[in-house]
Amino acid sequence: MMKAYFTDMEAGIVKAISEGNSSHRKLYTLELARLGKRLYSGADSIAWCGITAPFDLLNAMGVTSCFVEFIGAMLALTGSVGPFIEETDHIGYSADACSYHRSVSGAAIRGMMPAPNFLIGTTNPCSGGLAVLENLARRFERELFVLHIPQDDSAGNVRFLADQMREMAAFVSRITGRALDDTALRKSVENSNRACGVIKEIFELAGRVPSPVASRDLSNFGIVMPLFFGSGQAIAIAEAYRDEFTKRIDAGADGKPGRKFRLLWIQNRIQFRHGLEKMLEEEYGASIISDELNDITWDPIDPENPFEGFARRAISIPFNGTIERRIGHLKKLAWQYRIDGAINPCNWGCRQGTGARGLMENGLREIGVPVLNLEVDCVDSRKFAEGQMRTRLEAFMEMLDGREPLRG
Amino acid sequence: MNREKDIIGFACAYTPLPLIHAAGFAPYRILPNVDCPDQAGRLMHDNLCPHVKRVLDRAMSGTIPELKGMVFMNSCDSMRRLYDAWKAVKPDMNSVLVDLPPVATHASIGFFRDELERLSRTIEQWGGKAIDDASLARSIGLYNRVSSLFTALRGKAGRSELMGGSTALQEAYNRASTSPPEEGIASLEAILDEGADIKEGEPGVPVYLFGNVLPEPEAFALFESCGAHIVSDDLCTGSRLFAAMETGGGDILLALARGILGRPSCARTFSAERPGGLGDDVAEGAINAGARGVIGYTAKFCDPYIARMPGVWDALKKEGIPFLLLEGDCTLRSIGQQRTRIEAFIEMLR
């Protein structure tokens, strides 16, 4: 099913592009389809990973790697997630768990997840994600390597994580039989740095007033792009986005007359199809122009000494560490993008995110940015009550209408 | 408890109690089973661990003793969020978050050793004594003595000779986790000196209890009143907190790190070489204890246990060991509602 889905998706997009119907979003989706196809091809070396694994390192070692939550999001997008989540109910998985992880576990039980060659667990962002990788290692009877991401970037912590990543590279070499090629690694790091440089430009353009960004443009962008790091495709996708936004700005407007509210989305988007973003844009002129993970929080990585850079990058992800740091990052985004209001979906089952929702709300309120906390399961569409969400969003937008915008 | 010493609070079984004690402080566990208003929801979502929320409730309602500081372990997402929320509600109180590796590799033990060194420097700044190897070894020795006394006490409870049964055992755990080890030792020795309480009539059905936070002694009374005899436990408010460790020669902080990461583990700690090992460990614990069934008790919304529970079901099924899983909020008010299920489970085991 998944292999056919990704193959059809790739064919459809290739056809559209060949007919002159290309776009930044199509290029991005095409690479997603190709990644999915490779994962299910049965031909590549596969690694299931945590979100903060060094994908450019794995790409340099010839491994097709992906964080497991990607599969949950894809199942949600295709509207087929329900039976997979139910599968986990039958084996004793609590309904209180994160639906990203339940759906992935259900997919593995149903044989819908390709057996990996190995797994890389990461302690950031969450306890649940690491537990799922442990379970998958047991189910697939494959070796698991765990990266402990420390809470801050003090010198000892960076060294500790960099050493773990070196050890991880040796682990991958042992399993795949392929040694780490210094030239390939250097090229991969250079590609990552170039892609990140262009992505920074994208985010700078997104912050313009008016913003060239529509709500769906950068959905999942910051969390998915690292999967392509190290490859030329990451640069190509980023350049397509940059060029599209530049074109929109050069056209003299954001292309959507009447747009006025600039929104920040906290944590992850709702992954299944729904009408809320369209409603916000069409009825309130509101666009989600920034997502919490749409940021480059690390410096360019030294191609001659990449492991310390990989470590600093993993530590810098805003979900890591204490909430003070995360709130500081949200405030930075709010100022940078001149945000009118923030929306936190409070994904049901996400302890690392919802556990601090009150503190995040208070933190943004300190700088005059109101936060709407929703109650959404971002993956399980069966629990989605769109009418209730619409009512709450409508009230929030009406409240924003009477407020002064944030001034930099 | 002894008020001559300043108190440092903690909330996780991985807390290095000997280190706190060696600095001249009395470690005090903020247990969740104290009546106080529910207020944590102001900062935390409803779907967060009730243990963490009850600990925060206690801080917000002032039902904790005067603390010199609070030591948090980065054992899971909820504990990390507790640290964040605690700082918001107690901004003037000393607090520290100690990072805790999920696996006990050579490198991660070394990392944790450095975290313990950072903790020792931190609590020295809170007014503690400088910790040297001799004082730390002495404190580890005291906690090892507490551990060995609990081993003896569990043996007595297992033979149904402990006055008050597993309820009394849990009360002893709670006392020991809120007292300096010297007081814990005196109290445990006194209990062990009491005569055997030989009960007449039909003995309870031997049951192995595992999970996370269940400090409510009356919960154990409930199990016993339903016909269960808890022959062994693996709870973070029970046997897991007081596990003996070797100091040996050499770097004592490294020994402490190795001892803490090597003790019977909460679900959040695992071996990458033996993924899914929790289920095997529970099954082995039940078999070794001669239990006829297993009761699991976990606080709701506990991701480390939620994710591993299917593996526990599977392992116990393979061994033919019946299993009852209870979820609750660490207090009797939720577990009391489970009476019928516990009674039916015990009846099935007879």
PDB file of C-alpha atoms in Angstrom, chain B residues 88-308:
ATOM      1  CA  ALA B  88       7.744  29.140  37.726  1.00  0.00           C
ATOM      2  CA  VAL B  89       5.869  28.560  40.978  1.00  0.00           C
ATOM      3  CA  LYS B  90       8.921  28.617  43.256  1.00  0.00           C
ATOM      4  CA  PRO B  91      11.186  31.148  41.512  1.00  0.00           C
ATOM      5  CA  ASP B  92      13.177  31.923  44.638  1.00  0.00           C
ATOM      6  CA  MET B  93      13.931  28.339  45.574  1.00  0.00           C
ATOM      7  CA  ASN B  94      17.165  26.601  44.598  1.00  0.00           C
ATOM      8  CA  SER B  95      16.534  23.933  41.985  1.00  0.00           C
ATOM      9  CA  VAL B  96      18.608  21.874  39.597  1.00  0.00           C
ATOM     10  CA  LEU B  97      17.870  19.482  36.756  1.00  0.00           C
ATOM     11  CA  VAL B  98      20.264  16.548  36.498  1.00  0.00           C
ATOM     12  CA  ASP B  99      20.463  14.884  33.105  1.00  0.00           C
ATOM     13  CA  LEU B 100      19.962  11.132  33.138  1.00  0.00           C
ATOM     14  CA  PRO B 101      21.019   8.833  30.281  1.00  0.00           C
ATOM     15  CA  PRO B 102      18.440   6.335  29.016  1.00  0.00           C
ATOM     16  CA  VAL B 103      21.030   3.590  28.615  1.00  0.00           C
ATOM     17  CA  ALA B 104      23.923   2.481  30.792  1.00  0.00           C
ATOM     18  CA  THR B 105      26.798   2.364  28.345  1.00  0.00           C
ATOM     19  CA  HIS B 106      30.395   3.077  29.323  1.00  0.00           C
ATOM     20  CA  ALA B 107      30.126   6.580  27.827  1.00  0.00           C
ATOM     21  CA  SER B 108      26.771   7.387  29.382  1.00  0.00           C
ATOM     22  CA  ILE B 109      27.910   6.281  32.834  1.00  0.00           C
ATOM     23  CA  GLY B 110      30.846   8.675  32.446  1.00  0.00           C
ATOM     24  CA  PHE B 111      28.462  11.430  31.365  1.00  0.00           C
ATOM     25  CA  PHE B 112      26.204  10.779  34.348  1.00  0.00           C
ATOM     26  CA  ARG B 113      29.241  10.820  36.637  1.00  0.00           C
ATOM     27  CA  ASP B 114      29.977  14.343  35.404  1.00  0.00           C
ATOM     28  CA  GLU B 115      26.368  15.310  36.014  1.00  0.00           C
ATOM     29  CA  LEU B 116      26.726  14.056  39.603  1.00  0.00           C
ATOM     30  CA  GLU B 117      29.859  16.147  39.987  1.00  0.00           C
ATOM     31  CA  ARG B 118      27.924  19.178  38.744  1.00  0.00           C
ATOM     32  CA  LEU B 119      25.176  18.362  41.246  1.00  0.00           C
ATOM     33  CA  SER B 120      27.662  18.108  44.100  1.00  0.00           C
ATOM     34  CA  ARG B 121      29.084  21.543  43.227  1.00  0.00           C
ATOM     35  CA  THR B 122      25.557  22.944  42.985  1.00  0.00           C
ATOM     36  CA  ILE B 123      24.390  21.707  46.352  1.00  0.00           C
ATOM     37  CA  GLU B 124      27.615  22.884  47.935  1.00  0.00           C
ATOM     38  CA  GLN B 125      26.615  26.341  46.698  1.00  0.00           C
ATOM     39  CA  TRP B 126      23.263  25.883  48.405  1.00  0.00           C
ATOM     40  CA  GLY B 127      25.112  25.790  51.698  1.00  0.00           C
ATOM     41  CA  GLY B 128      26.122  22.165  51.785  1.00  0.00           C
ATOM     42  CA  LYS B 129      29.379  20.755  53.037  1.00  0.00           C
ATOM     43  CA  ALA B 130      32.153  20.035  50.571  1.00  0.00           C
ATOM     44  CA  ILE B 131      31.683  16.427  49.526  1.00  0.00           C
ATOM     45  CA  ASP B 132      34.797  14.300  49.739  1.00  0.00           C
ATOM     46  CA  ASP B 133      35.253  10.634  48.906  1.00  0.00           C
ATOM     47  CA  ALA B 134      35.144   9.567  52.546  1.00  0.00           C
ATOM     48  CA  SER B 135      31.863  11.354  53.334  1.00  0.00           C
ATOM     49  CA  LEU B 136      30.263  10.080  50.136  1.00  0.00           C
ATOM     50  CA  ALA B 137      31.412   6.523  50.831  1.00  0.00           C
ATOM     51  CA  ARG B 138      29.943   6.817  54.319  1.00  0.00           C
ATOM     52  CA  SER B 139      26.607   7.992  52.924  1.00  0.00           C
ATOM     53  CA  ILE B 140      26.539   5.235  50.323  1.00  0.00           C
ATOM     54  CA  GLY B 141      27.239   2.799  53.143  1.00  0.00           C
ATOM     55  CA  LEU B 142      24.278   4.134  55.110  1.00  0.00           C
ATOM     56  CA  TYR B 143      21.964   3.795  52.130  1.00  0.00           C
ATOM     57  CA  ASN B 144      23.288   0.295  51.478  1.00  0.00           C
ATOM     58  CA  ARG B 145      22.360  -0.484  55.068  1.00  0.00           C
ATOM     59  CA  VAL B 146      18.845   0.880  54.420  1.00  0.00           C
ATOM     60  CA  SER B 147      18.689  -1.316  51.339  1.00  0.00           C
ATOM     61  CA  SER B 148      19.746  -4.462  53.183  1.00  0.00           C
ATOM     62  CA  LEU B 149      17.217  -3.776  55.940  1.00  0.00           C
ATOM     63  CA  PHE B 150      14.501  -3.412  53.331  1.00  0.00           C
ATOM     64  CA  THR B 151      15.600  -6.716  51.808  1.00  0.00           C
ATOM     65  CA  ALA B 152      15.109  -8.312  55.197  1.00  0.00           C
ATOM     66  CA  LEU B 153      11.792  -6.542  55.656  1.00  0.00           C
ATOM     67  CA  ARG B 154      10.557  -7.675  52.255  1.00  0.00           C
ATOM     68  CA  GLY B 155      11.555 -11.208  53.187  1.00  0.00           C
ATOM     69  CA  LYS B 156       9.504 -10.933  56.355  1.00  0.00           C
ATOM     70  CA  ALA B 157       6.552  -9.531  54.430  1.00  0.00           C
ATOM     71  CA  GLY B 158       6.940 -12.254  51.801  1.00  0.00           C
ATOM     72  CA  ARG B 159       6.679 -14.892  54.551  1.00  0.00           C
ATOM     73  CA  SER B 160       3.547 -13.145  55.843  1.00  0.00           C
ATOM     74  CA  GLU B 161       5.349 -12.420  59.129  1.00  0.00           C
ATOM     75  CA  LEU B 162       5.363  -8.649  58.972  1.00  0.00           C
ATOM     76  CA  MET B 163       2.871  -6.986  61.236  1.00  0.00           C
ATOM     77  CA  GLY B 164       0.660  -4.908  58.964  1.00  0.00           C
ATOM     78  CA  GLY B 165       1.836  -6.773  55.863  1.00  0.00           C
ATOM     79  CA  SER B 166       2.616  -4.913  52.664  1.00  0.00           C
ATOM     80  CA  THR B 167       0.789  -1.856  53.993  1.00  0.00           C
ATOM     81  CA  ALA B 168       3.373  -1.571  56.743  1.00  0.00           C
ATOM     82  CA  LEU B 169       6.143  -2.175  54.234  1.00  0.00           C
ATOM     83  CA  GLN B 170       4.924   0.718  52.102  1.00  0.00           C
ATOM     84  CA  GLU B 171       4.675   2.945  55.161  1.00  0.00           C
ATOM     85  CA  ALA B 172       8.301   2.082  55.868  1.00  0.00           C
ATOM     86  CA  TYR B 173       9.282   2.979  52.298  1.00  0.00           C
ATOM     87  CA  ASN B 174       7.512   6.316  52.620  1.00  0.00           C
ATOM     88  CA  ARG B 175       9.178   7.056  55.974  1.00  0.00           C
ATOM     89  CA  ALA B 176      12.603   6.132  54.649  1.00  0.00           C
ATOM     90  CA  SER B 177      12.181   8.296  51.556  1.00  0.00           C
ATOM     91  CA  THR B 178      11.310  11.330  53.650  1.00  0.00           C
ATOM     92  CA  SER B 179      13.977  10.887  56.342  1.00  0.00           C
ATOM     93  CA  PRO B 180      17.753  10.896  56.582  1.00  0.00           C
ATOM     94  CA  PRO B 181      19.158   7.361  56.324  1.00  0.00           C
ATOM     95  CA  GLU B 182      20.120   7.297  60.017  1.00  0.00           C
ATOM     96  CA  GLU B 183      16.456   7.657  60.953  1.00  0.00           C
ATOM     97  CA  GLY B 184      15.435   5.164  58.297  1.00  0.00           C
ATOM     98  CA  ILE B 185      17.870   2.595  59.690  1.00  0.00           C
ATOM     99  CA  ALA B 186      16.653   3.043  63.261  1.00  0.00           C
ATOM    100  CA  SER B 187      13.045   2.746  62.184  1.00  0.00           C
ATOM    101  CA  LEU B 188      13.644  -0.331  60.027  1.00  0.00           C
ATOM    102  CA  GLU B 189      15.655  -2.075  62.740  1.00  0.00           C
ATOM    103  CA  ALA B 190      12.821  -1.469  65.170  1.00  0.00           C
ATOM    104  CA  ILE B 191      10.312  -2.981  62.767  1.00  0.00           C
ATOM    105  CA  LEU B 192      12.528  -5.997  62.172  1.00  0.00           C
ATOM    106  CA  ASP B 193      12.897  -6.488  65.911  1.00  0.00           C
ATOM    107  CA  GLU B 194       9.163  -6.806  66.280  1.00  0.00           C
ATOM    108  CA  GLY B 195       7.915 -10.330  66.633  1.00  0.00           C
ATOM    109  CA  ALA B 196       6.551 -12.273  63.725  1.00  0.00           C
ATOM    110  CA  ASP B 197       2.897 -11.760  62.987  1.00  0.00           C
ATOM    111  CA  ILE B 198       1.771 -15.238  62.092  1.00  0.00           C
ATOM    112  CA  LYS B 199      -1.659 -15.042  60.556  1.00  0.00           C
ATOM    113  CA  GLU B 200      -4.144 -17.849  60.699  1.00  0.00           C
ATOM    114  CA  GLY B 201      -6.521 -18.782  57.935  1.00  0.00           C
ATOM    115  CA  GLU B 202      -6.143 -18.973  54.187  1.00  0.00           C
ATOM    116  CA  PRO B 203      -3.060 -17.124  52.899  1.00  0.00           C
ATOM    117  CA  GLY B 204      -3.474 -14.563  50.142  1.00  0.00           C
ATOM    118  CA  VAL B 205      -2.712 -15.373  46.535  1.00  0.00           C
ATOM    119  CA  PRO B 206       0.949 -14.574  45.762  1.00  0.00           C
ATOM    120  CA  VAL B 207       1.115 -11.627  43.397  1.00  0.00           C
ATOM    121  CA  TYR B 208       4.030  -9.673  41.909  1.00  0.00           C
ATOM    122  CA  LEU B 209       3.458  -5.911  41.740  1.00  0.00           C
ATOM    123  CA  PHE B 210       5.311  -3.635  39.360  1.00  0.00           C
ATOM    124  CA  GLY B 211       4.941  -0.151  37.942  1.00  0.00           C
ATOM    125  CA  ASN B 212       5.883   3.339  38.941  1.00  0.00           C
ATOM    126  CA  VAL B 213       4.378   5.584  41.612  1.00  0.00           C
ATOM    127  CA  LEU B 214       2.126   4.010  44.242  1.00  0.00           C
ATOM    128  CA  PRO B 215       3.045   5.376  47.668  1.00  0.00           C
ATOM    129  CA  GLU B 216      -0.443   5.084  49.181  1.00  0.00           C
ATOM    130  CA  PRO B 217      -0.226   2.448  51.948  1.00  0.00           C
ATOM    131  CA  GLU B 218      -3.972   1.958  51.836  1.00  0.00           C
ATOM    132  CA  ALA B 219      -3.641   0.793  48.241  1.00  0.00           C
ATOM    133  CA  PHE B 220      -1.698  -2.183  49.597  1.00  0.00           C
ATOM    134  CA  ALA B 221      -4.371  -2.742  52.199  1.00  0.00           C
ATOM    135  CA  LEU B 222      -6.851  -2.777  49.341  1.00  0.00           C
ATOM    136  CA  PHE B 223      -4.841  -5.425  47.473  1.00  0.00           C
ATOM    137  CA  GLU B 224      -4.694  -7.559  50.602  1.00  0.00           C
ATOM    138  CA  SER B 225      -8.374  -7.110  51.337  1.00  0.00           C
ATOM    139  CA  CYS B 226      -9.057  -8.398  47.833  1.00  0.00           C
ATOM    140  CA  GLY B 227      -7.132 -11.569  48.671  1.00  0.00           C
ATOM    141  CA  ALA B 228      -3.732 -10.697  47.195  1.00  0.00           C
ATOM    142  CA  HIS B 229      -0.433 -11.291  48.948  1.00  0.00           C
ATOM    143  CA  ILE B 230       2.217  -9.008  47.441  1.00  0.00           C
ATOM    144  CA  VAL B 231       5.281 -11.258  47.448  1.00  0.00           C
ATOM    145  CA  SER B 232       7.566  -8.860  45.617  1.00  0.00           C
ATOM    146  CA  ASP B 233       7.413  -5.419  44.090  1.00  0.00           C
ATOM    147  CA  ASP B 234       9.198  -3.291  41.564  1.00  0.00           C
ATOM    148  CA  LEU B 235       7.925   0.241  42.104  1.00  0.00           C
ATOM    149  CA  CYS B 236       9.754   3.529  42.140  1.00  0.00           C
ATOM    150  CA  THR B 237       8.113   4.363  45.444  1.00  0.00           C
ATOM    151  CA  GLY B 238       9.117   0.920  46.712  1.00  0.00           C
ATOM    152  CA  SER B 239      12.075  -1.373  46.305  1.00  0.00           C
ATOM    153  CA  ARG B 240      13.626   0.534  43.406  1.00  0.00           C
ATOM    154  CA  LEU B 241      14.535   3.602  45.447  1.00  0.00           C
ATOM    155  CA  PHE B 242      16.698   1.695  47.888  1.00  0.00           C
ATOM    156  CA  ALA B 243      18.945  -0.617  45.904  1.00  0.00           C
ATOM    157  CA  ALA B 244      22.425  -1.437  47.183  1.00  0.00           C
ATOM    158  CA  MET B 245      25.441  -0.371  45.160  1.00  0.00           C
ATOM    159  CA  GLU B 246      29.126  -1.248  45.098  1.00  0.00           C
ATOM    160  CA  THR B 247      31.629   1.504  45.685  1.00  0.00           C
ATOM    161  CA  GLY B 248      34.855  -0.428  45.204  1.00  0.00           C
ATOM    162  CA  GLY B 249      38.040   1.529  44.745  1.00  0.00           C
ATOM    163  CA  GLY B 250      38.708   4.396  42.368  1.00  0.00           C
ATOM    164  CA  ASP B 251      36.400   7.182  41.361  1.00  0.00           C
ATOM    165  CA  ILE B 252      33.515   7.100  43.794  1.00  0.00           C
ATOM    166  CA  LEU B 253      31.286   9.374  41.685  1.00  0.00           C
ATOM    167  CA  LEU B 254      31.723   6.935  38.819  1.00  0.00           C
ATOM    168  CA  ALA B 255      30.736   4.109  41.141  1.00  0.00           C
ATOM    169  CA  LEU B 256      27.670   6.063  42.238  1.00  0.00           C
ATOM    170  CA  ALA B 257      26.720   6.751  38.606  1.00  0.00           C
ATOM    171  CA  ARG B 258      27.174   3.088  37.737  1.00  0.00           C
ATOM    172  CA  GLY B 259      25.199   2.020  40.796  1.00  0.00           C
ATOM    173  CA  ILE B 260      22.237   4.282  40.022  1.00  0.00           C
ATOM    174  CA  LEU B 261      22.079   3.404  36.326  1.00  0.00           C
ATOM    175  CA  GLY B 262      22.595  -0.278  37.099  1.00  0.00           C
ATOM    176  CA  ARG B 263      19.861  -0.698  39.676  1.00  0.00           C
ATOM    177  CA  PRO B 264      16.489  -2.263  38.758  1.00  0.00           C
ATOM    178  CA  SER B 265      15.210   0.217  36.266  1.00  0.00           C
ATOM    179  CA  CYS B 266      12.136   2.245  35.575  1.00  0.00           C
ATOM    180  CA  ALA B 267      10.784   1.699  32.055  1.00  0.00           C
ATOM    181  CA  ARG B 268      12.587   4.852  30.893  1.00  0.00           C
ATOM    182  CA  THR B 269      15.979   3.149  31.226  1.00  0.00           C
ATOM    183  CA  PHE B 270      16.726   0.215  28.993  1.00  0.00           C
ATOM    184  CA  SER B 271      19.457  -1.718  27.284  1.00  0.00           C
ATOM    185  CA  ALA B 272      19.915  -1.078  23.568  1.00  0.00           C
ATOM    186  CA  GLU B 273      21.390  -4.591  23.359  1.00  0.00           C
ATOM    187  CA  ARG B 274      18.220  -6.039  24.857  1.00  0.00           C
ATOM    188  CA  PRO B 275      15.358  -3.899  23.524  1.00  0.00           C
ATOM    189  CA  GLY B 276      11.988  -4.609  25.063  1.00  0.00           C
ATOM    190  CA  GLY B 277      13.671  -6.173  28.075  1.00  0.00           C
ATOM    191  CA  LEU B 278      11.176  -4.754  30.565  1.00  0.00           C
ATOM    192  CA  GLY B 279       8.644  -7.482  29.772  1.00  0.00           C
ATOM    193  CA  ASP B 280      11.262 -10.201  30.280  1.00  0.00           C
ATOM    194  CA  ASP B 281      12.345  -8.596  33.554  1.00  0.00           C
ATOM    195  CA  VAL B 282       8.794  -8.461  34.907  1.00  0.00           C
ATOM    196  CA  ALA B 283       8.170 -12.085  33.936  1.00  0.00           C
ATOM    197  CA  GLU B 284      11.435 -13.147  35.557  1.00  0.00           C
ATOM    198  CA  GLY B 285      10.639 -11.169  38.703  1.00  0.00           C
ATOM    199  CA  ALA B 286       7.247 -12.806  38.979  1.00  0.00           C
ATOM    200  CA  ILE B 287       8.619 -16.299  38.452  1.00  0.00           C
ATOM    201  CA  ASN B 288      11.451 -15.798  40.951  1.00  0.00           C
ATOM    202  CA  ALA B 289       8.998 -14.504  43.536  1.00  0.00           C
ATOM    203  CA  GLY B 290       6.735 -17.500  43.062  1.00  0.00           C
ATOM    204  CA  ALA B 291       3.838 -15.244  42.083  1.00  0.00           C
ATOM    205  CA  ARG B 292       0.737 -16.691  40.502  1.00  0.00           C
ATOM    206  CA  GLY B 293      -0.131 -13.426  38.812  1.00  0.00           C
ATOM    207  CA  VAL B 294       1.159  -9.934  38.128  1.00  0.00           C
ATOM    208  CA  ILE B 295      -0.488  -6.612  38.874  1.00  0.00           C
ATOM    209  CA  GLY B 296       0.903  -3.600  37.054  1.00  0.00           C
ATOM    210  CA  TYR B 297       0.162  -0.183  38.422  1.00  0.00           C
ATOM    211  CA  THR B 298       1.125   2.866  36.404  1.00  0.00           C
ATOM    212  CA  ALA B 299       0.281   6.495  36.706  1.00  0.00           C
ATOM    213  CA  LYS B 300      -1.842   7.558  33.771  1.00  0.00           C
ATOM    214  CA  PHE B 301      -0.132   9.317  30.855  1.00  0.00           C
ATOM    215  CA  CYS B 302       3.252   7.778  31.678  1.00  0.00           C
ATOM    216  CA  ASP B 303       4.826   7.430  28.236  1.00  0.00           C
ATOM    217  CA  PRO B 304       7.770   5.233  29.261  1.00  0.00           C
ATOM    218  CA  TYR B 305       5.365   2.613  30.649  1.00  0.00           C
ATOM    219  CA  ILE B 306       2.564   3.108  28.109  1.00  0.00           C
ATOM    220  CA  ALA B 307       4.895   2.324  25.238  1.00  0.00           C
ATOM    221  CA  ARG B 308       6.430  -0.735  26.902  1.00  0.00           C
TER     222      ARG B 308
END
